[in-house]
Coordinates of N, CA and C in Angstrom, one line a residue:
M1 N 5.9 -32.0 -15.5 CA 5.1 -31.4 -14.5 C 5.0 -29.9 -14.8
E2 N 3.8 -29.3 -14.7 CA 3.6 -27.9 -15.0 C 3.9 -27.1 -13.7
K3 N 4.7 -26.1 -13.9 CA 5.0 -25.2 -12.7 C 4.1 -24.1 -12.7
T4 N 3.5 -23.9 -11.5 CA 2.6 -22.7 -11.4 C 3.2 -21.8 -10.3
S5 N 3.1 -20.5 -10.6 CA 3.6 -19.5 -9.6 C 2.4 -18.7 -9.2
K6 N 2.4 -18.5 -7.9 CA 1.3 -17.7 -7.3 C 1.8 -16.3 -7.0
L7 N 1.0 -15.4 -7.2 CA 1.3 -14.0 -7.0 C 1.3 -13.7 -5.5
K8 N 2.4 -13.1 -5.0 CA 2.5 -12.8 -3.6 C 2.4 -11.3 -3.5
V9 N 1.4 -10.9 -2.6 CA 1.0 -9.5 -2.5 C 1.4 -8.9 -1.1
C10 N 1.9 -7.7 -1.1 CA 2.1 -6.9 0.1 C 1.1 -5.8 0.1
L11 N 0.3 -5.7 1.1 CA -0.7 -4.6 1.3 C -0.2 -3.7 2.4
V12 N 0.1 -2.5 2.1 CA 0.8 -1.6 3.1 C 0.0 -0.3 3.2
G13 N -0.2 0.1 4.4 CA -0.9 1.4 4.6 C -1.2 1.7 6.1
S14 N -1.5 2.9 6.4 CA -1.8 3.3 7.8 C -3.1 2.5 8.2
S15 N -3.3 2.5 9.5 CA -4.6 1.8 9.9 C -5.7 2.9 9.7
G16 N -6.9 2.5 10.1 CA -8.0 3.4 9.9 C -8.6 3.3 8.5
G17 N -8.8 4.4 7.9 CA -9.5 4.5 6.5 C -8.6 3.9 5.5
H18 N -7.3 4.1 5.5 CA -6.4 3.5 4.5 C -6.4 2.0 4.5
L19 N -6.4 1.4 5.7 CA -6.5 0.0 5.9 C -7.8 -0.5 5.4
T20 N -8.9 0.2 5.8 CA -10.2 -0.2 5.3 C -10.3 -0.2 3.8
H21 N -9.7 0.8 3.2 CA -9.7 0.9 1.7 C -9.0 -0.4 1.1
L22 N -7.9 -0.8 1.7 CA -7.2 -2.0 1.2 C -8.0 -3.2 1.4
Y23 N -8.6 -3.3 2.6 CA -9.4 -4.5 2.9 C -10.6 -4.7 2.0
M24 N -11.1 -3.6 1.5 CA -12.2 -3.7 0.5 C -11.8 -4.3 -0.8
L25 N -10.5 -4.5 -1.0 CA -10.0 -5.2 -2.2 C -10.0 -6.7 -2.0
K26 N -10.7 -7.2 -1.0 CA -10.7 -8.6 -0.7 C -11.0 -9.5 -1.8
P27 N -11.9 -9.2 -2.7 CA -12.1 -10.1 -3.9 C -10.9 -10.3 -4.7
F28 N -10.0 -9.3 -4.7 CA -8.7 -9.5 -5.4 C -7.7 -10.3 -4.6
W29 N -7.5 -10.0 -3.4 CA -6.4 -10.5 -2.6 C -6.7 -11.8 -1.9
Q30 N -7.9 -12.1 -1.7 CA -8.3 -13.3 -0.8 C -7.7 -14.6 -1.2
D31 N -7.5 -14.8 -2.5 CA -7.0 -16.1 -2.9 C -5.5 -16.1 -3.2
K32 N -4.8 -15.0 -2.8 CA -3.4 -14.9 -3.0 C -2.6 -14.9 -1.7
E33 N -1.3 -15.4 -1.9 CA -0.4 -15.3 -0.7 C -0.2 -13.8 -0.5
R34 N -0.3 -13.4 0.8 CA -0.2 -12.0 1.1 C 0.3 -11.8 2.5
F35 N 0.7 -10.5 2.7 CA 1.0 -10.1 4.0 C 0.7 -8.6 4.1
W36 N 0.6 -8.1 5.3 CA 0.1 -6.7 5.5 C 1.2 -6.0 6.3
V37 N 1.3 -4.7 6.0 CA 2.2 -3.8 6.8 C 1.3 -2.6 7.2
T38 N 1.2 -2.5 8.5 CA 0.3 -1.4 9.0 C 0.6 -1.1 10.5
F39 N -0.1 -0.2 11.0 CA 0.2 0.2 12.4 C -0.4 -0.9 13.3
D40 N 0.4 -1.2 14.4 CA -0.1 -2.2 15.4 C -1.1 -1.5 16.3
K41 N -2.3 -1.3 15.8 CA -3.4 -0.7 16.6 C -4.5 -1.6 16.6
E42 N -5.5 -1.3 17.5 CA -6.6 -2.2 17.8 C -7.4 -2.5 16.5
D43 N -7.7 -1.5 15.7 CA -8.5 -1.7 14.5 C -7.8 -2.6 13.5
A44 N -6.5 -2.4 13.4 CA -5.7 -3.3 12.5 C -5.7 -4.7 13.0
R45 N -5.4 -4.9 14.3 CA -5.3 -6.3 14.8 C -6.7 -7.0 14.7
S46 N -7.8 -6.2 14.9 CA -9.1 -6.8 14.8 C -9.4 -7.2 13.4
L47 N -9.2 -6.3 12.5 CA -9.6 -6.5 11.1 C -8.7 -7.6 10.4
L48 N -7.4 -7.6 10.8 CA -6.5 -8.6 10.2 C -6.2 -9.8 11.0
K49 N -7.1 -10.1 11.9 CA -7.0 -11.3 12.7 C -6.8 -12.6 11.8
G50 N -5.7 -13.3 12.1 CA -5.5 -14.5 11.2 C -4.6 -14.2 10.0
E51 N -4.4 -12.9 9.7 CA -3.5 -12.6 8.6 C -2.1 -12.3 9.0
K52 N -1.2 -12.5 8.1 CA 0.2 -12.2 8.4 C 0.4 -10.7 8.4
M53 N 0.8 -10.1 9.5 CA 0.9 -8.7 9.6 C 2.3 -8.3 10.2
Y54 N 2.9 -7.3 9.6 CA 4.1 -6.7 10.1 C 3.8 -5.3 10.6
P55 N 4.1 -5.0 11.9 CA 3.8 -3.6 12.3 C 4.8 -2.6 11.8
C56 N 4.4 -1.4 11.5 CA 5.3 -0.4 11.1 C 5.1 0.8 12.1
Y57 N 6.1 1.7 12.1 CA 6.2 2.7 13.1 C 5.2 3.8 12.8
Y58 N 4.6 4.3 13.9 CA 3.7 5.4 13.8 C 3.8 6.3 15.1
P59 N 3.4 7.5 15.1 CA 2.8 8.3 14.0 C 3.8 8.5 12.9
S60 N 3.3 8.5 11.7 CA 4.3 8.5 10.6 C 4.1 9.8 9.7
N61 N 3.0 10.5 9.7 CA 2.8 11.6 8.8 C 3.8 12.8 9.1
R62 N 4.5 13.2 8.1 CA 5.4 14.3 8.2 C 6.5 14.1 9.3
S63 N 6.9 12.8 9.4 CA 7.9 12.5 10.4 C 9.1 11.8 9.8
I64 N 10.3 12.5 9.9 CA 11.5 12.0 9.3 C 11.9 10.7 10.1
K65 N 11.7 10.8 11.5 CA 12.0 9.6 12.3 C 11.2 8.4 11.8
A66 N 9.9 8.5 11.6 CA 9.1 7.4 11.1 C 9.6 6.9 9.7
L67 N 9.9 7.9 8.8 CA 10.4 7.5 7.5 C 11.7 6.6 7.6
I68 N 12.6 7.0 8.5 CA 13.8 6.3 8.7 C 13.6 4.9 9.3
I69 N 12.7 4.8 10.3 CA 12.4 3.5 10.9 C 11.7 2.6 10.0
N70 N 10.7 3.2 9.2 CA 9.9 2.4 8.3 C 10.7 2.0 7.1
T71 N 11.7 2.8 6.7 CA 12.6 2.4 5.6 C 13.5 1.2 6.1
W72 N 13.9 1.2 7.3 CA 14.7 0.1 7.9 C 13.8 -1.1 7.9
K73 N 12.5 -1.0 8.3 CA 11.6 -2.1 8.3 C 11.4 -2.7 6.9
A74 N 11.3 -1.8 5.9 CA 11.1 -2.2 4.5 C 12.3 -3.0 4.1
L75 N 13.5 -2.5 4.5 CA 14.8 -3.2 4.1 C 14.9 -4.6 4.7
K76 N 14.2 -4.8 5.8 CA 14.2 -6.2 6.4 C 13.0 -7.0 5.8
I77 N 11.9 -6.5 5.7 CA 10.7 -7.2 5.3 C 10.7 -7.6 3.8
I78 N 11.0 -6.7 2.9 CA 10.9 -6.9 1.5 C 11.8 -8.1 1.0
P79 N 13.1 -8.1 1.4 CA 13.9 -9.2 1.0 C 13.5 -10.5 1.6
K80 N 12.9 -10.5 2.8 CA 12.5 -11.7 3.4 C 11.2 -12.3 2.7
E81 N 10.2 -11.4 2.5 CA 8.9 -11.9 1.9 C 8.9 -12.0 0.4
K82 N 9.7 -11.2 -0.3 CA 9.8 -11.1 -1.7 C 8.5 -11.0 -2.4
P83 N 7.7 -9.9 -2.2 CA 6.4 -9.8 -2.8 C 6.6 -9.5 -4.3
D84 N 5.6 -10.0 -5.1 CA 5.6 -9.7 -6.5 C 4.9 -8.3 -6.8
L85 N 4.0 -8.0 -5.9 CA 3.2 -6.8 -6.0 C 3.0 -6.1 -4.6
I86 N 3.1 -4.8 -4.6 CA 2.9 -4.0 -3.4 C 1.7 -3.1 -3.8
I87 N 0.7 -3.1 -2.9 CA -0.5 -2.2 -3.1 C -0.6 -1.4 -1.9
S88 N -0.9 -0.1 -2.1 CA -1.2 0.8 -1.0 C -2.2 1.9 -1.4
S89 N -2.9 2.4 -0.4 CA -3.8 3.5 -0.5 C -3.3 4.6 0.4
G90 N -2.0 4.5 0.8 CA -1.4 5.5 1.7 C -1.5 5.1 3.1
A91 N -1.1 5.8 4.0 CA -0.4 7.1 3.8 C 1.1 6.9 3.9
A92 N 1.8 7.5 4.8 CA 3.3 7.6 4.8 C 4.0 6.2 4.8
P93 N 3.5 5.1 5.4 CA 4.2 3.9 5.3 C 4.4 3.3 3.9
A94 N 3.6 3.8 3.0 CA 3.7 3.3 1.6 C 5.0 3.7 1.0
I95 N 5.5 4.9 1.3 CA 6.7 5.5 0.7 C 7.9 4.6 0.7
P96 N 8.4 4.2 1.9 CA 9.6 3.3 1.9 C 9.3 2.0 1.3
F97 N 8.1 1.4 1.4 CA 7.9 0.1 0.9 C 7.8 0.1 -0.6
F98 N 7.3 1.2 -1.2 CA 7.3 1.3 -2.7 C 8.7 1.4 -3.2
Y99 N 9.5 2.3 -2.6 CA 10.8 2.5 -3.2 C 11.7 1.3 -2.9
I100 N 11.7 0.7 -1.8 CA 12.5 -0.5 -1.5 C 12.0 -1.6 -2.3
G101 N 10.7 -1.8 -2.4 CA 10.1 -2.8 -3.2 C 10.5 -2.8 -4.7
K102 N 10.6 -1.6 -5.2 CA 11.0 -1.4 -6.6 C 12.5 -1.9 -6.8
L103 N 13.3 -1.6 -5.8 CA 14.7 -2.1 -5.8 C 14.8 -3.6 -5.9
F104 N 13.8 -4.3 -5.3 CA 13.8 -5.7 -5.3 C 12.9 -6.3 -6.4
G105 N 12.4 -5.5 -7.3 CA 11.7 -6.0 -8.5 C 10.2 -6.1 -8.3
A106 N 9.6 -5.6 -7.3 CA 8.2 -5.7 -7.1 C 7.5 -4.7 -8.0
K107 N 6.3 -5.0 -8.4 CA 5.4 -4.1 -9.1 C 4.6 -3.4 -8.0
T108 N 4.2 -2.1 -8.3 CA 3.5 -1.3 -7.3 C 2.2 -0.7 -7.9
I109 N 1.2 -0.7 -7.1 CA -0.1 -0.1 -7.4 C -0.4 0.8 -6.2
Y110 N -0.6 2.1 -6.6 CA -1.1 3.0 -5.5 C -2.5 3.5 -5.8
I111 N -3.3 3.5 -4.8 CA -4.7 3.9 -5.0 C -4.9 5.2 -4.2
E112 N -5.0 6.3 -4.9 CA -5.2 7.6 -4.2 C -6.6 7.6 -3.5
V113 N -6.6 8.1 -2.3 CA -7.8 8.0 -1.4 C -9.0 8.7 -2.0
F114 N -10.2 8.2 -1.6 CA -11.5 8.6 -2.2 C -11.8 10.1 -1.9
D115 N -11.3 10.6 -0.7 CA -11.7 11.9 -0.3 C -10.8 13.0 -1.0
R116 N -9.9 12.6 -1.8 CA -9.1 13.6 -2.6 C -9.8 13.6 -4.0
I117 N -10.4 14.8 -4.3 CA -11.1 14.9 -5.5 C -10.3 15.7 -6.5
D118 N -9.5 16.7 -6.1 CA -8.7 17.5 -7.1 C -7.4 17.9 -6.5
A119 N -6.9 17.4 -5.4 CA -5.6 17.7 -4.8 C -4.9 16.5 -4.3
P120 N -3.6 16.4 -4.6 CA -2.9 15.1 -4.2 C -2.6 15.0 -2.7
T121 N -2.4 13.8 -2.3 CA -1.8 13.6 -0.9 C -0.3 13.6 -1.0
I122 N 0.3 13.8 0.1 CA 1.8 13.8 0.1 C 2.3 12.5 -0.3
A123 N 1.8 11.4 0.3 CA 2.2 10.1 -0.1 C 2.0 9.8 -1.6
G124 N 0.8 10.2 -2.1 CA 0.5 10.0 -3.5 C 1.5 10.6 -4.4
K125 N 1.9 11.9 -4.1 CA 2.9 12.6 -4.9 C 4.2 11.9 -4.9
I126 N 4.6 11.4 -3.7 CA 5.9 10.8 -3.6 C 6.0 9.4 -4.2
C127 N 4.9 8.6 -4.2 CA 4.8 7.3 -4.7 C 4.5 7.3 -6.2
Y128 N 3.9 8.3 -6.7 CA 3.5 8.4 -8.2 C 4.7 8.1 -9.1
P129 N 5.9 8.6 -8.9 CA 7.0 8.3 -9.9 C 7.4 6.8 -10.0
V130 N 7.2 6.1 -8.9 CA 7.6 4.6 -8.9 C 6.4 3.7 -9.0
A131 N 5.2 4.2 -9.1 CA 4.0 3.4 -9.2 C 3.9 2.8 -10.6
D132 N 3.7 1.5 -10.7 CA 3.5 0.9 -12.0 C 2.1 1.2 -12.5
R133 N 1.1 1.3 -11.6 CA -0.2 1.7 -11.8 C -0.6 2.6 -10.7
F134 N -1.2 3.7 -11.1 CA -1.7 4.7 -10.2 C -3.1 4.9 -10.4
I135 N -3.9 4.6 -9.4 CA -5.4 4.6 -9.5 C -6.0 5.7 -8.8
V136 N -6.9 6.4 -9.4 CA -7.7 7.5 -8.8 C -9.1 7.2 -8.8
E137 N -9.9 7.8 -8.0 CA -11.3 7.5 -7.9 C -12.2 8.6 -8.4
W138 N -11.6 9.7 -8.9 CA -12.3 10.8 -9.5 C -11.6 11.3 -10.8
E139 N -12.4 11.6 -11.8 CA -11.8 12.0 -13.1 C -11.0 13.3 -12.9
E140 N -11.4 14.2 -12.0 CA -10.6 15.4 -11.8 C -9.2 15.1 -11.4
M141 N -8.9 14.0 -10.7 CA -7.6 13.7 -10.3 C -6.6 13.4 -11.4
K142 N -7.1 13.1 -12.6 CA -6.2 12.9 -13.7 C -5.5 14.2 -14.2
K143 N -6.0 15.3 -13.7 CA -5.3 16.6 -14.0 C -4.1 16.6 -13.1
V144 N -4.2 16.1 -11.9 CA -3.1 16.0 -11.0 C -2.1 14.9 -11.3
Y145 N -2.6 13.8 -11.7 CA -1.8 12.6 -12.0 C -2.1 12.2 -13.4
P146 N -1.4 12.7 -14.4 CA -1.8 12.5 -15.8 C -1.8 11.0 -16.2
K147 N -0.9 10.2 -15.6 CA -0.8 8.8 -16.0 C -1.8 7.9 -15.2
A148 N -2.6 8.5 -14.4 CA -3.5 7.7 -13.5 C -4.6 7.0 -14.3
I149 N -5.1 6.0 -13.7 CA -6.3 5.3 -14.3 C -7.5 5.6 -13.3
N150 N -8.6 6.1 -13.8 CA -9.7 6.3 -13.0 C -10.6 5.1 -13.0
L151 N -10.7 4.4 -11.9 CA -11.5 3.2 -11.8 C -12.8 3.5 -11.0
G152 N -13.0 4.8 -10.7 CA -14.2 5.1 -9.9 C -14.0 4.7 -8.4
S153 N -15.1 4.8 -7.7 CA -15.1 4.5 -6.3 C -14.9 3.1 -5.9
I154 N -14.0 2.8 -4.9 CA -13.9 1.5 -4.4 C -15.0 1.3 -3.3
F155 N -15.4 2.4 -2.7 CA -16.4 2.3 -1.6 C -17.8 2.0 -2.2

C-alpha cells in the first residue's frame, strides 16, 4: 500500500491586512490540512469561520509582554499541531511561531507586506534569518533582503 503524506500548514499573522494577505493565498492552502494563528477579533472570526483557529495575544507590536505570551502559545501549539510549513506576512505574532517552528523542524515562508517598497518591517527583519523562503513584492526590497525572492504582487 502506498503511503501518502499531506502537507500541514500553519498560517500565522495579525488580523486585518496581514490576515487578508494570507487569505489571498487560498489557491495554495485550500486543499491542505491547515490551522490559523491570529487575533481573536471580529474580522478574523468572520473570515475564518469554519477554519481551525488559535487566538494569539494582542496588541502585539513592540510589546515584550505580547512576545512572551505568544512564545508560550507557540510552545503549546506547534508541538500539538506539528506543522510542516509555517507561512506569515507578519506582523509580530510571526516571530515566536517562526523560531519555535524551526526548533520543531517546520519550514518557514515569510511574505513581506505589499506596502513596504524599500524599507523592512520589524517582523520581517527578525524572521528573515530563519525563513526558508523570504518573499518580497517589489524588486527594490531585494536590496534590503538579498536572499529574497520577488514574486510580485499578491493583491
